[in-house]
Each structure stands twice: as structure tokens, then as C-alpha cells.
Amino acid sequence: MSTEPTSPSSSASSAGSGGLQAITDVIDRLLAPEGCPWDREQTPESLADYVIEECFELVEAIRSGKVHDVREELGDVMFLLAFIGRLYADKGQFTLDDAMEGNAAKMIRRHPHVFAEGECASREELLRNWERIKREEKAAAMAAVDGDEGSDEANGEAVAAASGDAPAGVFDSLPKGLPPLVKAYRLHSKAARVDFTWESDEDVEQQVEAEWLEWLDASASGDKERQEQELGDFLFTIVELGRRKGIKANAALDYATLKFLRRFEGMEALARERGLDFPNLSFEEKDALWNEVKAAEKA
């Protein structure tokens, strides 16, 4: 078997190029001297928050199951990425093609069992190889930067790291700005890839019970700082229990909040239909509406 990586098919790599060209043409008009004053003032930094907002809207659309909304939000995200790529290209730093080609090369490099000679006996081995390759990439990048700076000592250390003589941190590639539940999941996932986790699901369940008891003890103590810490420990362990079952806590909580919101809005709708002043209803009356909405969902 050849050890040379094979590239994705040209038909796959060119799929959607017409749509990308259409977005590029729109951006050209917006940034032209006679284009949009607001767009011409934008920078990658000013667009960063919009990327976050549009990505959240895309996730919401995906989880809603509304394909039309997914299509629209995916287009919004693609527009912003193309826009930001164009701004960097105008500075002479890199083009969107550079970014996409670099990503394709990275994916080929990180999947040697697909694009080169090699096999993975299990999903766990695949993930461990993925982490190893990422660490080697980071060490090689450090070596390149240090080499440019002319530091022989630092360059030597980075090269040693790339060869495996100096360990790179397991969490070095973890983005610092991840939402807490997502970050907790990624921490557990990466730790598991280097075999730092409980041996069995039963062990995790016992740990969840232990953390719950510690929370109850802290709750009874009245110590707010301790309560916060113990609640955090409990949630952190719950995230790992979900991960082992193939459940992402962030997504699970999002579904739960959406379900609560849907049912609450159903309660309000029933109250309006019956001429009731919802905020001033007693808890028992609200609870009766809640149970009615739940029963209607099941039916």
C-alpha cells in the first residue's frame, strides 16, 4: 500500500464552489469604493462577535430540526467566514483558499488510517492518535517560529518536543473561551484519551453519588463559597457520566431548556385562552396548567 496521502476527489473538493463565488462577488461589491460604508469599515476583530452570534443561531436551527433554517443560518456563517478571509487577503496575509487548503492538508495528516498506510483497531486508538498528531503539529509550529526568531536553544527544545523527547500539554490546544459545559466535556474527553479517567461507568456513578452527598453537606453548612465549589464538582462529574453514554451535557441541557420554554409558553397560551391572569395564578393553578401541557405533548 502506498504511504503517500491521497487527496479528496476533485468533485468533492469543488462542490459548492459556485455558491462560494456568488458570496465572493457580493463581498467585492460591498467593499468597492461605491459599496456599503458599514461593510467597508469592518475588521476581523469587529466581526468576531457576529461569528459567535451566527454560530449560535446555526446550532439552534440544527437542534430545531428545521432544515430551511439550517440552510439559511449555514449561509450566514459562510458569508462571515468568506468576509473575514477577504479582509485578511486584502492585508496580504493569507487568502480563504489558503485557509481551506491548509485545513484539507491537516485533515489528511490527522487521518493516516484513511489517507495513508495505517490502521486503527478501535475508536479509542483513533482518538489517541488524533491527540498525538495535534501535539506533534504544535511542536513543529513552535520549532518553525523559534527558527525564524533565530533561537537555537528554543528551536532545539521545540524539535525535541516534535520528536517526542519533550511532552506537550494535553490541554494546550483547548480554546480558552469555550462555554463551561463544553469545556468540561472537552477536558474529560482529552483526559480519557491519555487514560486519566474512571475505569467503569459504575465508578463514575458512584462518584456522582459522592459529589451529591458533598453538595448536600455544603448546602446545610450555609457556606456559599463551598456550596459553589461542590455544585461545580457535581456538575463536572455529571458531564463525564453523560460523555461515557455518548451524551454531550451542553446539548442535553439545551434540549431541556427548550422543552421547559415550550411548556411554559404552552401554559401562558392556555391561560390567555381562558381569560386567566397567568402571573397572578397560584402555584397550584400554574402546576395544573403545566401538567395539562405535558399531557397534551404525550398525546
Tab-separated table of C-alpha atoms in Angstrom:
chain	number	residue	atom	x	y	z
A	1	MET	CA	0.000	0.000	0.000
A	2	SER	CA	1.319	3.452	-0.879
A	3	THR	CA	2.347	5.656	2.026
A	4	GLU	CA	1.598	8.808	0.065
A	5	PRO	CA	-1.585	10.530	1.301
A	6	THR	CA	-4.363	10.702	-1.236
A	7	SER	CA	-6.322	13.884	-1.764
A	8	PRO	CA	-10.109	14.132	-1.647
A	9	SER	CA	-11.790	13.770	-5.009
A	10	SER	CA	-11.917	16.865	-7.162
A	11	SER	CA	-15.694	16.612	-7.399
A	12	ALA	CA	-15.995	16.680	-3.611
A	13	SER	CA	-13.468	19.474	-3.145
A	14	SER	CA	-15.154	21.663	-5.765
A	15	ALA	CA	-18.695	21.058	-4.521
A	16	GLY	CA	-20.429	24.327	-3.746
A	17	SER	CA	-17.764	26.473	-5.455
A	18	GLY	CA	-20.461	28.312	-7.414
A	19	GLY	CA	-22.137	29.390	-4.196
A	20	LEU	CA	-18.818	30.493	-2.719
A	21	GLN	CA	-18.123	32.529	-5.851
A	22	ALA	CA	-21.547	34.182	-5.517
A	23	ILE	CA	-20.694	35.203	-1.936
A	24	THR	CA	-17.290	36.451	-3.102
A	25	ASP	CA	-18.952	38.593	-5.803
A	26	VAL	CA	-21.285	40.126	-3.201
A	27	ILE	CA	-18.347	40.923	-0.901
A	28	ASP	CA	-16.499	42.521	-3.830
A	29	ARG	CA	-19.429	44.881	-4.385
A	30	LEU	CA	-19.822	45.660	-0.690
A	31	LEU	CA	-16.147	46.545	-0.267
A	32	ALA	CA	-15.841	48.511	-3.514
A	33	PRO	CA	-15.373	52.321	-3.245
A	34	GLU	CA	-19.053	52.775	-4.130
A	35	GLY	CA	-20.106	49.897	-1.866
A	36	CYS	CA	-21.544	49.823	1.650
A	37	PRO	CA	-19.949	52.274	4.130
A	38	TRP	CA	-20.649	49.959	7.092
A	39	ASP	CA	-19.083	46.899	5.463
A	40	ARG	CA	-16.038	48.877	4.372
A	41	GLU	CA	-15.400	49.846	7.990
A	42	GLN	CA	-15.359	46.267	9.275
A	43	THR	CA	-12.296	44.406	10.523
A	44	PRO	CA	-11.801	40.768	11.543
A	45	GLU	CA	-11.951	41.952	15.145
A	46	SER	CA	-15.235	43.817	14.669
A	47	LEU	CA	-16.805	40.775	13.005
A	48	ALA	CA	-15.729	38.282	15.686
A	49	ASP	CA	-18.849	38.692	17.833
A	50	TYR	CA	-21.065	38.285	14.776
A	51	VAL	CA	-19.386	34.934	14.087
A	52	ILE	CA	-20.252	33.781	17.608
A	53	GLU	CA	-23.850	35.005	17.255
A	54	GLU	CA	-24.385	33.373	13.865
A	55	CYS	CA	-22.853	30.086	15.044
A	56	PHE	CA	-25.274	30.004	17.967
A	57	GLU	CA	-28.147	30.640	15.550
A	58	LEU	CA	-26.892	27.801	13.334
A	59	VAL	CA	-26.734	25.429	16.310
A	60	GLU	CA	-30.263	26.457	17.331
A	61	ALA	CA	-31.515	25.760	13.809
A	62	ILE	CA	-29.826	22.352	13.672
A	63	ARG	CA	-31.285	21.307	17.010
A	64	SER	CA	-34.737	22.523	15.997
A	65	GLY	CA	-34.734	20.161	13.028
A	66	LYS	CA	-35.920	22.947	10.707
A	67	VAL	CA	-33.936	22.300	7.538
A	68	HIS	CA	-34.868	25.620	5.930
A	69	ASP	CA	-33.490	27.492	8.944
A	70	VAL	CA	-30.314	25.381	8.915
A	71	ARG	CA	-29.765	26.262	5.259
A	72	GLU	CA	-30.199	29.978	5.938
A	73	GLU	CA	-28.009	30.075	9.047
A	74	LEU	CA	-25.287	27.995	7.422
A	75	GLY	CA	-25.213	30.555	4.623
A	76	ASP	CA	-24.888	33.383	7.162
A	77	VAL	CA	-21.912	31.680	8.797
A	78	MET	CA	-20.284	31.017	5.427
A	79	PHE	CA	-20.734	34.669	4.428
A	80	LEU	CA	-18.971	35.866	7.571
A	81	LEU	CA	-16.108	33.401	7.112
A	82	ALA	CA	-15.676	34.478	3.498
A	83	PHE	CA	-15.840	38.140	4.539
A	84	ILE	CA	-13.160	37.693	7.199
A	85	GLY	CA	-10.998	35.721	4.783
A	86	ARG	CA	-11.279	38.540	2.264
A	87	LEU	CA	-10.174	41.126	4.848
A	88	TYR	CA	-7.040	39.127	5.631
A	89	ALA	CA	-6.384	38.660	1.919
A	90	ASP	CA	-6.618	42.424	1.388
A	91	LYS	CA	-3.885	42.808	4.016
A	92	GLY	CA	-1.714	40.374	2.065
A	93	GLN	CA	-1.641	37.892	4.968
A	94	PHE	CA	-3.490	34.867	3.553
A	95	THR	CA	-6.464	34.007	1.363
A	96	LEU	CA	-9.562	31.935	2.071
A	97	ASP	CA	-8.165	29.335	-0.330
A	98	ASP	CA	-5.004	29.208	1.794
A	99	ALA	CA	-7.098	28.534	4.892
A	100	MET	CA	-9.197	25.824	3.234
A	101	GLU	CA	-6.215	24.108	1.589
A	102	GLY	CA	-4.372	24.197	4.911
A	103	ASN	CA	-7.343	22.615	6.622
A	104	ALA	CA	-7.634	19.889	3.979
A	105	ALA	CA	-3.936	19.071	4.431
A	106	LYS	CA	-4.394	18.974	8.199
A	107	MET	CA	-7.354	16.609	7.978
A	108	ILE	CA	-5.384	14.294	5.676
A	109	ARG	CA	-2.462	14.381	8.104
A	110	ARG	CA	-4.701	13.597	11.075
A	111	HIS	CA	-6.368	10.642	9.337
A	112	PRO	CA	-3.406	8.451	8.347
A	113	HIS	CA	-5.655	5.386	8.664
A	114	VAL	CA	-7.717	6.774	5.769
A	115	PHE	CA	-5.286	8.669	3.530
A	116	ALA	CA	-2.045	6.758	4.157
A	117	GLU	CA	-0.847	3.371	5.303
A	118	GLY	CA	-2.093	2.635	8.781
A	119	GLU	CA	-4.922	1.111	10.737
A	120	CYS	CA	-6.897	1.883	13.875
A	121	ALA	CA	-8.032	-1.054	15.952
A	122	SER	CA	-10.582	0.971	17.893
A	123	ARG	CA	-12.186	4.380	18.262
A	124	GLU	CA	-10.065	4.948	21.370
A	125	GLU	CA	-6.857	4.342	19.429
A	126	LEU	CA	-8.062	6.693	16.697
A	127	LEU	CA	-8.638	9.489	19.231
A	128	ARG	CA	-5.274	8.911	20.910
A	129	ASN	CA	-3.555	9.132	17.519
A	130	TRP	CA	-5.500	12.324	16.793
A	131	GLU	CA	-4.234	13.941	20.001
A	132	ARG	CA	-0.676	12.767	19.367
A	133	ILE	CA	-0.664	14.225	15.861
A	134	LYS	CA	-2.071	17.533	17.162
A	135	ARG	CA	0.717	17.760	19.750
A	136	GLU	CA	3.325	16.997	17.100
A	137	GLU	CA	1.837	19.705	14.868
A	138	LYS	CA	2.015	22.266	17.654
A	139	ALA	CA	5.593	21.355	18.484
A	140	ALA	CA	6.554	21.604	14.813
A	141	ALA	CA	4.870	25.017	14.594
A	142	MET	CA	6.810	26.160	17.658
A	143	ALA	CA	10.006	24.936	16.029
A	144	ALA	CA	9.233	26.946	12.898
A	145	VAL	CA	8.522	30.123	14.867
A	146	ASP	CA	11.583	29.726	17.059
A	147	GLY	CA	13.670	29.035	13.976
A	148	ASP	CA	12.514	32.296	12.436
A	149	GLU	CA	13.496	34.096	15.625
A	150	GLY	CA	16.939	32.551	15.486
A	151	SER	CA	16.855	30.995	18.956
A	152	ASP	CA	18.938	27.824	18.693
A	153	GLU	CA	18.133	26.743	22.249
A	154	ALA	CA	14.376	27.260	21.942
A	155	ASN	CA	14.384	25.747	18.474
A	156	GLY	CA	16.148	22.674	19.771
A	157	GLU	CA	13.594	22.273	22.536
A	158	ALA	CA	10.704	22.532	20.075
A	159	VAL	CA	12.284	19.994	17.726
A	160	ALA	CA	12.745	17.663	20.700
A	161	ALA	CA	9.074	18.102	21.549
A	162	ALA	CA	8.132	17.250	17.982
A	163	SER	CA	10.181	14.053	18.164
A	164	GLY	CA	8.570	13.054	21.424
A	165	ASP	CA	11.513	13.853	23.736
A	166	ALA	CA	9.649	16.689	25.460
A	167	PRO	CA	5.933	16.265	26.243
A	168	ALA	CA	3.376	18.780	25.067
A	169	GLY	CA	0.443	19.582	27.333
A	170	VAL	CA	-2.687	17.505	26.803
A	171	PHE	CA	-4.875	20.614	27.036
A	172	ASP	CA	-2.619	23.020	25.116
A	173	SER	CA	-4.976	23.067	22.116
A	174	LEU	CA	-8.131	23.631	24.180
A	175	PRO	CA	-9.649	27.054	23.361
A	176	LYS	CA	-9.780	29.215	26.481
A	177	GLY	CA	-13.097	30.831	25.570
A	178	LEU	CA	-15.262	27.695	25.437
A	179	PRO	CA	-18.555	27.805	27.378
A	180	PRO	CA	-18.149	25.960	30.715
A	181	LEU	CA	-20.232	22.863	29.872
A	182	VAL	CA	-18.473	22.442	26.525
A	183	LYS	CA	-15.102	22.975	28.191
A	184	ALA	CA	-15.887	20.365	30.878
A	185	TYR	CA	-16.814	17.831	28.176
A	186	ARG	CA	-13.615	18.510	26.233
A	187	LEU	CA	-11.500	18.242	29.398
A	188	HIS	CA	-12.974	14.848	30.219
A	189	SER	CA	-12.625	13.692	26.616
A	190	LYS	CA	-8.974	14.684	26.330
A	191	ALA	CA	-8.132	13.256	29.764
A	192	ALA	CA	-9.738	9.955	28.775
A	193	ARG	CA	-7.547	9.763	25.683
A	194	VAL	CA	-4.482	9.574	27.943
A	195	ASP	CA	-6.257	7.096	30.264
A	196	PHE	CA	-6.909	9.547	33.092
A	197	THR	CA	-10.485	8.705	33.943
A	198	TRP	CA	-12.552	6.235	35.957
A	199	GLU	CA	-12.279	2.613	34.885
A	200	SER	CA	-16.005	1.966	34.516
A	201	ASP	CA	-19.354	3.704	34.236
A	202	GLU	CA	-20.226	2.293	37.646
A	203	ASP	CA	-17.223	4.090	39.139
A	204	VAL	CA	-18.457	7.366	37.686
A	205	GLU	CA	-21.968	6.759	39.012
A	206	GLN	CA	-20.520	6.189	42.484
A	207	GLN	CA	-18.560	9.413	42.141
A	208	VAL	CA	-21.745	11.270	41.160
A	209	GLU	CA	-23.391	9.957	44.323
A	210	ALA	CA	-20.380	11.019	46.410
A	211	GLU	CA	-20.382	14.506	44.880
A	212	TRP	CA	-24.143	14.809	45.540
A	213	LEU	CA	-23.636	13.959	49.201
A	214	GLU	CA	-20.841	16.526	49.422
A	215	TRP	CA	-23.186	19.095	47.890
A	216	LEU	CA	-25.885	18.302	50.438
A	217	ASP	CA	-23.365	18.682	53.250
A	218	ALA	CA	-22.171	22.019	51.833
A	219	SER	CA	-25.753	23.186	51.336
A	220	ALA	CA	-26.515	22.508	55.007
A	221	SER	CA	-23.388	24.382	56.090
A	222	GLY	CA	-24.544	27.745	54.744
A	223	ASP	CA	-21.052	28.387	53.314
A	224	LYS	CA	-21.752	29.965	49.900
A	225	GLU	CA	-18.226	29.551	48.555
A	226	ARG	CA	-18.182	25.875	49.497
A	227	GLN	CA	-21.642	25.389	48.021
A	228	GLU	CA	-20.497	26.834	44.701
A	229	GLN	CA	-17.448	24.576	44.632
A	230	GLU	CA	-19.403	21.421	45.473
A	231	LEU	CA	-22.144	22.198	42.957
A	232	GLY	CA	-19.433	22.696	40.330
A	233	ASP	CA	-17.828	19.353	41.236
A	234	PHE	CA	-21.211	17.636	40.953
A	235	LEU	CA	-21.901	19.147	37.530
A	236	PHE	CA	-18.383	18.349	36.329
A	237	THR	CA	-18.857	14.677	37.219
A	238	ILE	CA	-22.309	14.570	35.617
A	239	VAL	CA	-20.702	15.802	32.381
A	240	GLU	CA	-18.334	12.823	32.414
A	241	LEU	CA	-21.155	10.386	33.098
A	242	GLY	CA	-23.002	11.760	30.070
A	243	ARG	CA	-19.873	11.651	27.900
A	244	ARG	CA	-19.450	7.951	28.598
A	245	LYS	CA	-23.025	7.387	27.450
A	246	GLY	CA	-22.451	9.354	24.254
A	247	ILE	CA	-24.350	12.384	25.553
A	248	LYS	CA	-22.982	15.931	25.441
A	249	ALA	CA	-24.144	17.789	28.530
A	250	ASN	CA	-24.304	21.114	26.713
A	251	ALA	CA	-26.693	19.744	24.088
A	252	ALA	CA	-28.714	17.819	26.681
A	253	LEU	CA	-29.170	20.934	28.807
A	254	ASP	CA	-30.099	22.956	25.735
A	255	TYR	CA	-32.822	20.453	24.845
A	256	ALA	CA	-34.071	20.540	28.442
A	257	THR	CA	-34.256	24.349	28.478
A	258	LEU	CA	-36.055	24.385	25.133
A	259	LYS	CA	-38.546	21.832	26.450
A	260	PHE	CA	-39.147	23.931	29.569
A	261	LEU	CA	-39.605	27.063	27.467
A	262	ARG	CA	-42.039	25.298	25.125
A	263	ARG	CA	-44.138	24.024	28.022
A	264	PHE	CA	-44.082	27.353	29.835
A	265	GLU	CA	-45.258	29.150	26.718
A	266	GLY	CA	-47.984	26.496	26.429
A	267	MET	CA	-49.121	27.322	29.968
A	268	GLU	CA	-49.307	31.004	29.109
A	269	ALA	CA	-51.269	30.252	25.941
A	270	LEU	CA	-53.828	28.177	27.869
A	271	ALA	CA	-54.206	30.956	30.431
A	272	ARG	CA	-54.843	33.534	27.680
A	273	GLU	CA	-57.409	31.279	26.015
A	274	ARG	CA	-59.290	31.012	29.318
A	275	GLY	CA	-59.032	34.684	30.215
A	276	LEU	CA	-56.757	33.982	33.181
A	277	ASP	CA	-54.114	36.387	34.531
A	278	PHE	CA	-51.203	33.970	34.407
A	279	PRO	CA	-48.670	35.825	36.651
A	280	ASN	CA	-51.257	36.098	39.445
A	281	LEU	CA	-52.321	32.452	39.404
A	282	SER	CA	-51.356	30.381	42.429
A	283	PHE	CA	-48.574	27.820	42.143
A	284	GLU	CA	-51.171	25.044	42.246
A	285	GLU	CA	-53.087	26.604	39.341
A	286	LYS	CA	-49.900	27.060	37.306
A	287	ASP	CA	-48.865	23.483	38.084
A	288	ALA	CA	-52.233	22.240	36.837
A	289	LEU	CA	-51.671	24.079	33.537
A	290	TRP	CA	-48.163	22.632	33.346
A	291	ASN	CA	-49.459	19.084	33.747
A	292	GLU	CA	-52.120	19.769	31.122
A	293	VAL	CA	-49.476	20.898	28.627
A	294	LYS	CA	-47.329	17.845	29.391
A	295	ALA	CA	-50.287	15.517	28.890
A	296	ALA	CA	-51.091	17.186	25.545
A	297	GLU	CA	-47.471	16.678	24.403
A	298	LYS	CA	-47.601	12.979	25.247
A	299	ALA	CA	-50.937	12.597	23.489
